[in-house]
Coordinates of C-alpha atoms and ligand atoms in Angstrom, one line a residue:
X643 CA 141.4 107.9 134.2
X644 CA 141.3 105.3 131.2
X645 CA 143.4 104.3 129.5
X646 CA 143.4 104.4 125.2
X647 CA 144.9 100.4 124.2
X648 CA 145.4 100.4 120.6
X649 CA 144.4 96.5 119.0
X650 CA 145.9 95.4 116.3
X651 CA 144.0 92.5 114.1
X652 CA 141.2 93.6 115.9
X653 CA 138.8 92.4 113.1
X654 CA 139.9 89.2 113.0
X655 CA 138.6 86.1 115.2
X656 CA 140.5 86.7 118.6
X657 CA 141.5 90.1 118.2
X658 CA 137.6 90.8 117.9
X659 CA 136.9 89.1 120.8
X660 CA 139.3 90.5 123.1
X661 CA 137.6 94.1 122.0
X662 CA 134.5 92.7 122.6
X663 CA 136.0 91.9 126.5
X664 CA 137.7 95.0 126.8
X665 CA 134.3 97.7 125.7
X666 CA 132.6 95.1 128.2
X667 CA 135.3 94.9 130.8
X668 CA 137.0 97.9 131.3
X669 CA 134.0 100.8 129.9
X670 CA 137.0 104.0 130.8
X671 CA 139.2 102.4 128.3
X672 CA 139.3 103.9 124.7
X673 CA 139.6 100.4 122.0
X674 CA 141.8 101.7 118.8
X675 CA 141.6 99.0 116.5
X676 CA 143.8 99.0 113.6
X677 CA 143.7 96.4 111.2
X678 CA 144.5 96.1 107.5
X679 CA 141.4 94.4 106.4
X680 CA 143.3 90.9 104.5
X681 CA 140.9 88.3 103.7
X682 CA 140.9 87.1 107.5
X683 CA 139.7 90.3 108.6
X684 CA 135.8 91.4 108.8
X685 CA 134.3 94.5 109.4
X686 CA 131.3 92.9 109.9
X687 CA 132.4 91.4 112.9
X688 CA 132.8 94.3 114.6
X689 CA 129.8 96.0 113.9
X690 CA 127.7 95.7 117.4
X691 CA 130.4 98.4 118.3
X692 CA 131.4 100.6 115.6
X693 CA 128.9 103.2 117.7
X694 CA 130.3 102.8 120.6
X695 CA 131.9 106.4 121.8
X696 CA 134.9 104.3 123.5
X697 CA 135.6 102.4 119.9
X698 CA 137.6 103.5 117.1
X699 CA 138.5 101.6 113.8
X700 CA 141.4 102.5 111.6
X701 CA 142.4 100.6 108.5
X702 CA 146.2 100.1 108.5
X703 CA 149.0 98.1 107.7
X704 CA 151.3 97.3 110.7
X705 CA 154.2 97.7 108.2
X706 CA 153.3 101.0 107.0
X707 CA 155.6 103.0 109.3
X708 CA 154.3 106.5 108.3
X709 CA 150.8 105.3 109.3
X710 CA 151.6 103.7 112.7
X711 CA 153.2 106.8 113.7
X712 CA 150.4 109.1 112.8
X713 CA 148.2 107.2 114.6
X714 CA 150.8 106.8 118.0
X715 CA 150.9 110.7 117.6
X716 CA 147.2 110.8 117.2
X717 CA 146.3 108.6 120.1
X718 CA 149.2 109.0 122.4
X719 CA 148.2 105.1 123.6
X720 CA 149.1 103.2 126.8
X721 CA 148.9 100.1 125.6
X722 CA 149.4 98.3 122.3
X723 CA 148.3 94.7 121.9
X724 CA 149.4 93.0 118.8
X725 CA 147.1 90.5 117.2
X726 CA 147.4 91.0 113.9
X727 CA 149.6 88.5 111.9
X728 CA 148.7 86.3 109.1
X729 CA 147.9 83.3 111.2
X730 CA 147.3 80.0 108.6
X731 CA 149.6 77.2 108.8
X732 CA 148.4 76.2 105.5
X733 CA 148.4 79.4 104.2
X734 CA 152.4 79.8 105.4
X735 CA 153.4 76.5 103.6
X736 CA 151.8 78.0 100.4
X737 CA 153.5 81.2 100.3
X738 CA 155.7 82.7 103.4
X739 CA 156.8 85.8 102.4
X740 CA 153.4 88.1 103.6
X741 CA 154.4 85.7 106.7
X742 CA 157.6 87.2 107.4
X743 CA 156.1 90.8 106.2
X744 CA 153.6 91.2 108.8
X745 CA 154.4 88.9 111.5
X746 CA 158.1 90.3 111.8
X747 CA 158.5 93.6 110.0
X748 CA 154.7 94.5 111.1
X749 CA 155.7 93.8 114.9
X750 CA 159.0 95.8 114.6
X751 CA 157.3 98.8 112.6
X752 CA 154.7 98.7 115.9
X753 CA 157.6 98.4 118.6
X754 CA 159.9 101.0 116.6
X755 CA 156.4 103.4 117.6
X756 CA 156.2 102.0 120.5
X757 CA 159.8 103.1 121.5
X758 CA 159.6 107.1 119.9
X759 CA 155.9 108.0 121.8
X760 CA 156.7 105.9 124.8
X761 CA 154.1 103.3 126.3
X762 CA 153.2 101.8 129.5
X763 CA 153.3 97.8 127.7
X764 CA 153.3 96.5 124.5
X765 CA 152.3 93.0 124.5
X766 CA 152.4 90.2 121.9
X767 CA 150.3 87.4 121.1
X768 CA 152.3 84.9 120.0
X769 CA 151.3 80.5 119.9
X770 CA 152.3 77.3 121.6
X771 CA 153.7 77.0 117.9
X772 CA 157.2 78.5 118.6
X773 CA 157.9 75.5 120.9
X774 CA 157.5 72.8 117.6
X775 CA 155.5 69.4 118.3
X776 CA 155.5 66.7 121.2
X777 CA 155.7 63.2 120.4
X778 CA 152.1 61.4 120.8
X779 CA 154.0 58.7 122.8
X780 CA 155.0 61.0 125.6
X781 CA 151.8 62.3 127.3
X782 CA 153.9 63.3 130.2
X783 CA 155.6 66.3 128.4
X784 CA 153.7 69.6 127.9
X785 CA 155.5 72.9 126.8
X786 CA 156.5 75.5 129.5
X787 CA 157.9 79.1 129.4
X788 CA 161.4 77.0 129.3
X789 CA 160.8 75.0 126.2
X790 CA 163.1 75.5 123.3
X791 CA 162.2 77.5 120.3
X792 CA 161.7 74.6 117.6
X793 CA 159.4 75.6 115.0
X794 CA 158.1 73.5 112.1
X795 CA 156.2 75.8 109.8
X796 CA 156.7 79.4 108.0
X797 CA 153.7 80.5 109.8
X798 CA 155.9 79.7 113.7
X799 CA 158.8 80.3 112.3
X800 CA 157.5 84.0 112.2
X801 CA 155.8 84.1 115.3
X802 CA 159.1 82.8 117.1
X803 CA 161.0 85.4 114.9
X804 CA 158.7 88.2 116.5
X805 CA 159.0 87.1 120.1
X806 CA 162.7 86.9 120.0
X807 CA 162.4 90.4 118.6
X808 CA 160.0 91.5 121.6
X809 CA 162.1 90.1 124.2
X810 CA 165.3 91.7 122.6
X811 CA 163.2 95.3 122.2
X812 CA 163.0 94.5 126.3
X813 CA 166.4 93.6 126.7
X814 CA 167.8 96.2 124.2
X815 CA 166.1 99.1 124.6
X816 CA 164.2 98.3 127.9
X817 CA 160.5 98.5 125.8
X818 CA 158.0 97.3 128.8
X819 CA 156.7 94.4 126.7
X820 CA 155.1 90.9 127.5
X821 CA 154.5 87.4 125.3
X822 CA 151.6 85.3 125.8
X823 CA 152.0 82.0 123.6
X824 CA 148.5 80.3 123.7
X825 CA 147.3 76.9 122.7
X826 CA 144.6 76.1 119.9
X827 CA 141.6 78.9 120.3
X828 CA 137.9 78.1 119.2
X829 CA 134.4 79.7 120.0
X830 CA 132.0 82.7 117.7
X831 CA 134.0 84.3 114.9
X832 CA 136.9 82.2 113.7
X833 CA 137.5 81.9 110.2
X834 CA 136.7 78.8 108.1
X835 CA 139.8 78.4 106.6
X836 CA 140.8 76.8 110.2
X837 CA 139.8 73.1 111.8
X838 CA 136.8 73.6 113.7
X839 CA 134.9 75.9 111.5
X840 CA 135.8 74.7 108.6
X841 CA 134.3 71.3 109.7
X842 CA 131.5 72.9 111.1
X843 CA 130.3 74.8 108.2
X844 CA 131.2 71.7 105.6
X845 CA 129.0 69.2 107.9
X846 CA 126.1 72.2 107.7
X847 CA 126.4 72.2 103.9
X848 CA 126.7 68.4 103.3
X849 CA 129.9 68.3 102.2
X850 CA 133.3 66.6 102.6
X851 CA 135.3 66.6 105.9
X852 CA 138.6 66.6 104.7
X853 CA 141.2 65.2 107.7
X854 CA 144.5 65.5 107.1
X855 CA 146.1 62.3 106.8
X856 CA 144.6 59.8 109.7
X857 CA 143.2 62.4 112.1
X858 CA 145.6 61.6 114.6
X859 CA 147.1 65.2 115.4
X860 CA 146.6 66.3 118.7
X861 CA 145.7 69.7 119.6
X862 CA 144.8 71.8 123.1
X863 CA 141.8 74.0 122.8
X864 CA 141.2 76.7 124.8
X865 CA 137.5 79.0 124.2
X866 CA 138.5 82.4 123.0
X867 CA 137.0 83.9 126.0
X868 CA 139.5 82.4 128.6
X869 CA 142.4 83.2 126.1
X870 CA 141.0 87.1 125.9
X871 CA 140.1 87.1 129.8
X872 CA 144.4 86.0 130.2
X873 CA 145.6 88.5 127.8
X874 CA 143.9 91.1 130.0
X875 CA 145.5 89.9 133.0
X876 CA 148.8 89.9 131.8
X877 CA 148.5 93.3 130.3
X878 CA 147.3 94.8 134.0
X879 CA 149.5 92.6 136.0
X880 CA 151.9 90.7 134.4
X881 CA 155.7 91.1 135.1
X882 CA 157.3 93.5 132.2
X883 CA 159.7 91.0 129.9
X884 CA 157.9 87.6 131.0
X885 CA 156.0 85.1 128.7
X886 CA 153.3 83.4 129.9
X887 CA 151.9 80.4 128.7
X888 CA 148.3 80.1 128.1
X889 CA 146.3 76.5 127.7
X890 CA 143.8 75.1 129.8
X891 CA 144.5 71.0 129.3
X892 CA 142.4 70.3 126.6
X893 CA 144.3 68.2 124.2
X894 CA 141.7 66.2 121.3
X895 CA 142.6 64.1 118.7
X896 CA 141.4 66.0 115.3
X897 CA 139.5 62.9 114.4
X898 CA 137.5 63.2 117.5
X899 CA 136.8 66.6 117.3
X900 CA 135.4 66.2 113.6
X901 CA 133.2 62.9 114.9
X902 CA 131.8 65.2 118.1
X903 CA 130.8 67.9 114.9
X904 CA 129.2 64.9 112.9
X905 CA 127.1 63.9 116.4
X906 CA 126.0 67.5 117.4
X907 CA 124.9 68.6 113.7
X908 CA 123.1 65.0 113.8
X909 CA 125.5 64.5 110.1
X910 CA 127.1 61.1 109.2
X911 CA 130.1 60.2 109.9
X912 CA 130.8 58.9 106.1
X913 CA 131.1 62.7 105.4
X914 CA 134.6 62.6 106.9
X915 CA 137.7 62.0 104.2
X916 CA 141.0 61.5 104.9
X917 CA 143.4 63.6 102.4
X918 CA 147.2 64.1 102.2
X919 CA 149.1 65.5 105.3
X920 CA 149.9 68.7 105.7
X921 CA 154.0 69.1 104.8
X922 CA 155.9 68.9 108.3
X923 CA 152.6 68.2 110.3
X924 CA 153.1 69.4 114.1
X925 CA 151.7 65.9 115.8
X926 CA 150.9 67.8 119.5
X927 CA 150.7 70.7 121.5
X928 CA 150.3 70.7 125.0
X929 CA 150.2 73.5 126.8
X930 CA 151.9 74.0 131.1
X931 CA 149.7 77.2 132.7
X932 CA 151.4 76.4 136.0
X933 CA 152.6 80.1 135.5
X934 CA 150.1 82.1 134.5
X935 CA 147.8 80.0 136.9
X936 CA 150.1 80.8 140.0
X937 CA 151.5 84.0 139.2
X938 CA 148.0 86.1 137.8
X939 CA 145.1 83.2 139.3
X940 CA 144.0 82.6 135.4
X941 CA 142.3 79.3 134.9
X942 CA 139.7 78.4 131.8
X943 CA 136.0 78.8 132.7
X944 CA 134.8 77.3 130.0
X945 CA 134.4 73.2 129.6
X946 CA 135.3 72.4 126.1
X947 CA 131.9 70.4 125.7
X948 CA 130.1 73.5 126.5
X949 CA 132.3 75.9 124.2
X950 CA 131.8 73.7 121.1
X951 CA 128.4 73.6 121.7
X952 CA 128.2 77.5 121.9
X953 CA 130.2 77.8 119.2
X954 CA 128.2 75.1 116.9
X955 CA 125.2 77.3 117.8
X956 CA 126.6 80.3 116.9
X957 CA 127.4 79.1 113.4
X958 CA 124.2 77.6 113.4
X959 CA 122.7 81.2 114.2
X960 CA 125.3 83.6 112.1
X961 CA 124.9 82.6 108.5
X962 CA 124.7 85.9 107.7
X963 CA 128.5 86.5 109.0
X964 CA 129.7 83.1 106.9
X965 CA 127.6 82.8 103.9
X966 CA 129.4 85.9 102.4
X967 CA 133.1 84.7 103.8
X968 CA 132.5 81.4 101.5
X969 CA 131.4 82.5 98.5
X970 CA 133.6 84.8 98.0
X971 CA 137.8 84.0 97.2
X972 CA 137.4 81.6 100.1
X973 CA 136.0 79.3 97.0
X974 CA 139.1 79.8 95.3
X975 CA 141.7 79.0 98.3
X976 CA 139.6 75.9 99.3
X977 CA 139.5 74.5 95.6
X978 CA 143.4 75.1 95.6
X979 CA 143.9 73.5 99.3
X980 CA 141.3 70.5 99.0
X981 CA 140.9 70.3 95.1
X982 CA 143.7 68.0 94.4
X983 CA 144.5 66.2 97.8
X984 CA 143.3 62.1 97.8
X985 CA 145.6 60.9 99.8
Ligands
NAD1895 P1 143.0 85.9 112.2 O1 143.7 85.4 110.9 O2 141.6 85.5 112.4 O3 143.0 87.5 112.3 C1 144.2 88.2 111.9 C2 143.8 89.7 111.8 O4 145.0 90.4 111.5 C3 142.8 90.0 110.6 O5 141.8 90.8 111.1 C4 143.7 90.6 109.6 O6 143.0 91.5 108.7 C5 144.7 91.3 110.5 N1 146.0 91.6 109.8 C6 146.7 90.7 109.0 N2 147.8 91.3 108.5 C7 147.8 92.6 109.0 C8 148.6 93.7 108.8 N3 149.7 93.6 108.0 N4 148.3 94.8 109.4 C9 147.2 95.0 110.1 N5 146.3 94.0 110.3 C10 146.6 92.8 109.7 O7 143.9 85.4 113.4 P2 143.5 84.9 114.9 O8 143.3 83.5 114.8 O9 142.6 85.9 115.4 O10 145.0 85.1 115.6 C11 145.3 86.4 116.2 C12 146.7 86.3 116.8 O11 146.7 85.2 117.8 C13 147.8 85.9 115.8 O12 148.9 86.7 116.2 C14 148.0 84.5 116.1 O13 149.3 84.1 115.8 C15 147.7 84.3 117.5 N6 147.2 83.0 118.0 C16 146.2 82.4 117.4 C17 145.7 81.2 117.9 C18 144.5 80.5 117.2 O14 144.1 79.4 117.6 N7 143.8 81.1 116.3 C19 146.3 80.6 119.0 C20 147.4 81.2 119.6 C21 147.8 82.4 119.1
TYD1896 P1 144.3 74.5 112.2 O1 142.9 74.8 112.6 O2 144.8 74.9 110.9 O3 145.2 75.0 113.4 P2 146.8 74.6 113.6 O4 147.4 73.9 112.5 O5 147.4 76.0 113.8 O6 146.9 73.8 114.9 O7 144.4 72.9 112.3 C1 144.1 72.2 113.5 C2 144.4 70.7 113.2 O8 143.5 70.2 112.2 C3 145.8 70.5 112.5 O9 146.3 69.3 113.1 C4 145.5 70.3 111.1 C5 144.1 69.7 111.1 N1 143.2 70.0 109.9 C6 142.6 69.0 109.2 O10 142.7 67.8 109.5 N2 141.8 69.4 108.2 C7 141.6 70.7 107.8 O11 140.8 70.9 106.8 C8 142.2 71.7 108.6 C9 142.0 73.2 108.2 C10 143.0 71.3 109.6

């Protein structure tokens, strides 16, 4: 029989994907996406599969307690996967409190329901964040399951704040949970508040390229896909109270990444401006899959110079899904973000 995996953050960039693999993947399983709808989220995106008898969407709040409940005793799932989290570095530096609201009080409210209906797994998707930066002199280290906790930002502060939480929930209580803490994620559907996007969309329209400080950041990207395709293996056959690190070597200099944009969209390179840092600027992630790679077989299938292509078509070919994104508040945060930022 199938089983009914409630998504949370579905309607935003990964947590759309991964319903997009699952309705594809596993066609017995019943998809309940909850998702409150912030600016990140689009209903848009999902769409292609608001018909689909194996789909349902449910606006909600992860910290609305009453809610989650009427839904766990509505849907009796087997499986909750929690995407949703307010998930901009930027955005955390700004203003952390809906930070802490959602990315720790949402995942508690959501293990809290977990615990009273009972579930076969709760897993969360956390980030490489939680483990801090690597020094760019040291190419030799990458993060593993064993890394310390050493975050930099609001935004991994709360992510590392929920996983201790899930892994206590495990230890505590004995909630069947996992952690999977990915690298960088790119491909069809990520918001252009973020790197890749952003640039993409900017070099589309003519306009600035805004690199924080020299460009120098490193960061390990992994195509959605292979990030969604691991999340399913480690909800099927993961061990109960592991993490598992997900990254597929990848690591690019930001400055590279926004000069292959400028060659593939056949834009100059003048476009690009450096502006100020970022406060506390992580200067690179790198992820170790050793684990996920021996324990579940999960490699990356996709070469990063053919996911950037895909995903520079797809902006190319979805104007219709980012056009309305810009023009609307997004004008307001990227005049507050890039307005006032020579370096
Ligand atoms: P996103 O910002 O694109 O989407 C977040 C989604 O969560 C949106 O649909 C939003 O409406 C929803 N949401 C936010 N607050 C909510 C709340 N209180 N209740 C219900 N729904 C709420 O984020 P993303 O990039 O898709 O990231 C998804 C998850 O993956 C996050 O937990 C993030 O920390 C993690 N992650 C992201 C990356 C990356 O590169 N983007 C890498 C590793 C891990
Ligand atoms: P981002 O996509 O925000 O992801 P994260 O900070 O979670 O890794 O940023 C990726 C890198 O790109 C990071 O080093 C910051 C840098 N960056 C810029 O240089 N310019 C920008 O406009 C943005 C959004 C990011």
């Amino acid at each position: 029989m199938g089983k009914t995996i409630i998504v949370t953050g579905g309607a935003g960039f990964i947590g759309s994907n991964f319903v997009f693999h699952m309705l594809e993947n596993h066609q017995d399983d019943r998809i309940v996406c909850l998702d409150k709808l912030t600016y990140a989220g689009n209903l848009s995106t999902l769409a292609p599969v608001m018909e689909n008898p194996n789909f349902r969407f449910v606006k909600l709040d992860i910290c609305d307690r009453e809610g989650v409940n009427q839904l766990f005793e509505e849907e009796h799932p087997d499986i909750v996967v929690n995407f949703a989290a307010e998930s901009h570095v930027d955005r955390s530096i700004e203003n952390p409190q809906v930070f802490l609201e959602t990315n720790i009080i949402g995942t508690s409210v959501l293990m809290d329901a977990c615990r009273k209906y009972g579930i076969e797994r709760y897993h969360q998707v956390s980030t490489d964040e939680v483990y801090g930066d690597l020094p760019l002199d040291r190419p030799d280290l990458f993060f593993s399951e064993q890394t310390p906790i050493h975050t930099s930002s609001p935004y991994s502060s709360s992510k590392a704040g929920a996983d201790l939480l899930v892994l206590a929930y495990h230890r505590t209580y004995g909630l069947p949970v996992t952690v999977s803490r990915c690298s960088n994620n790119y491909g069809p559907y990520h918001f252009p508040e973020k790197l890749i996007p952003l640039m993409i969309i900017n070099a589309l329209n003519d306009q600035p390229l805004p690199v924080y400080g020299e460009g120098l950041n490193v960061r390990d990207w992994l195509y959605v896909e292979d990030h969604c395709r691991a999340i399913d293996l480690i909800i099927h056959r993961g061990t109960v109270g592991e993490v598992y690190n997900v990254g597929g070597h990848n690591e690019m200099r930001n400055i590279d990444i926004v000069k292959l944009i400028c060659k593939a969209l056949n834009k100059p390179e003048s476009l690009i401006t450096h502006v100020a840092d970022r406060k506390g600027h992580d200067m690179r992630y790198a992820i170790d899959p050793t684990k996920i790679h021996n324990e579940l077989g999960w490699l990356p299938e996709t070469k990063f110079a053919d996911g950037i292509q895909k995903t520079i078509d797809w902006y190319l070919n979805h104007e219709d899904w980012w056009q309305p994104i810009i023009s609307g508040e997004y004008q307001r945060y990227y005049e507050r973000m890039y307005g006032n930022r020579a370096e």
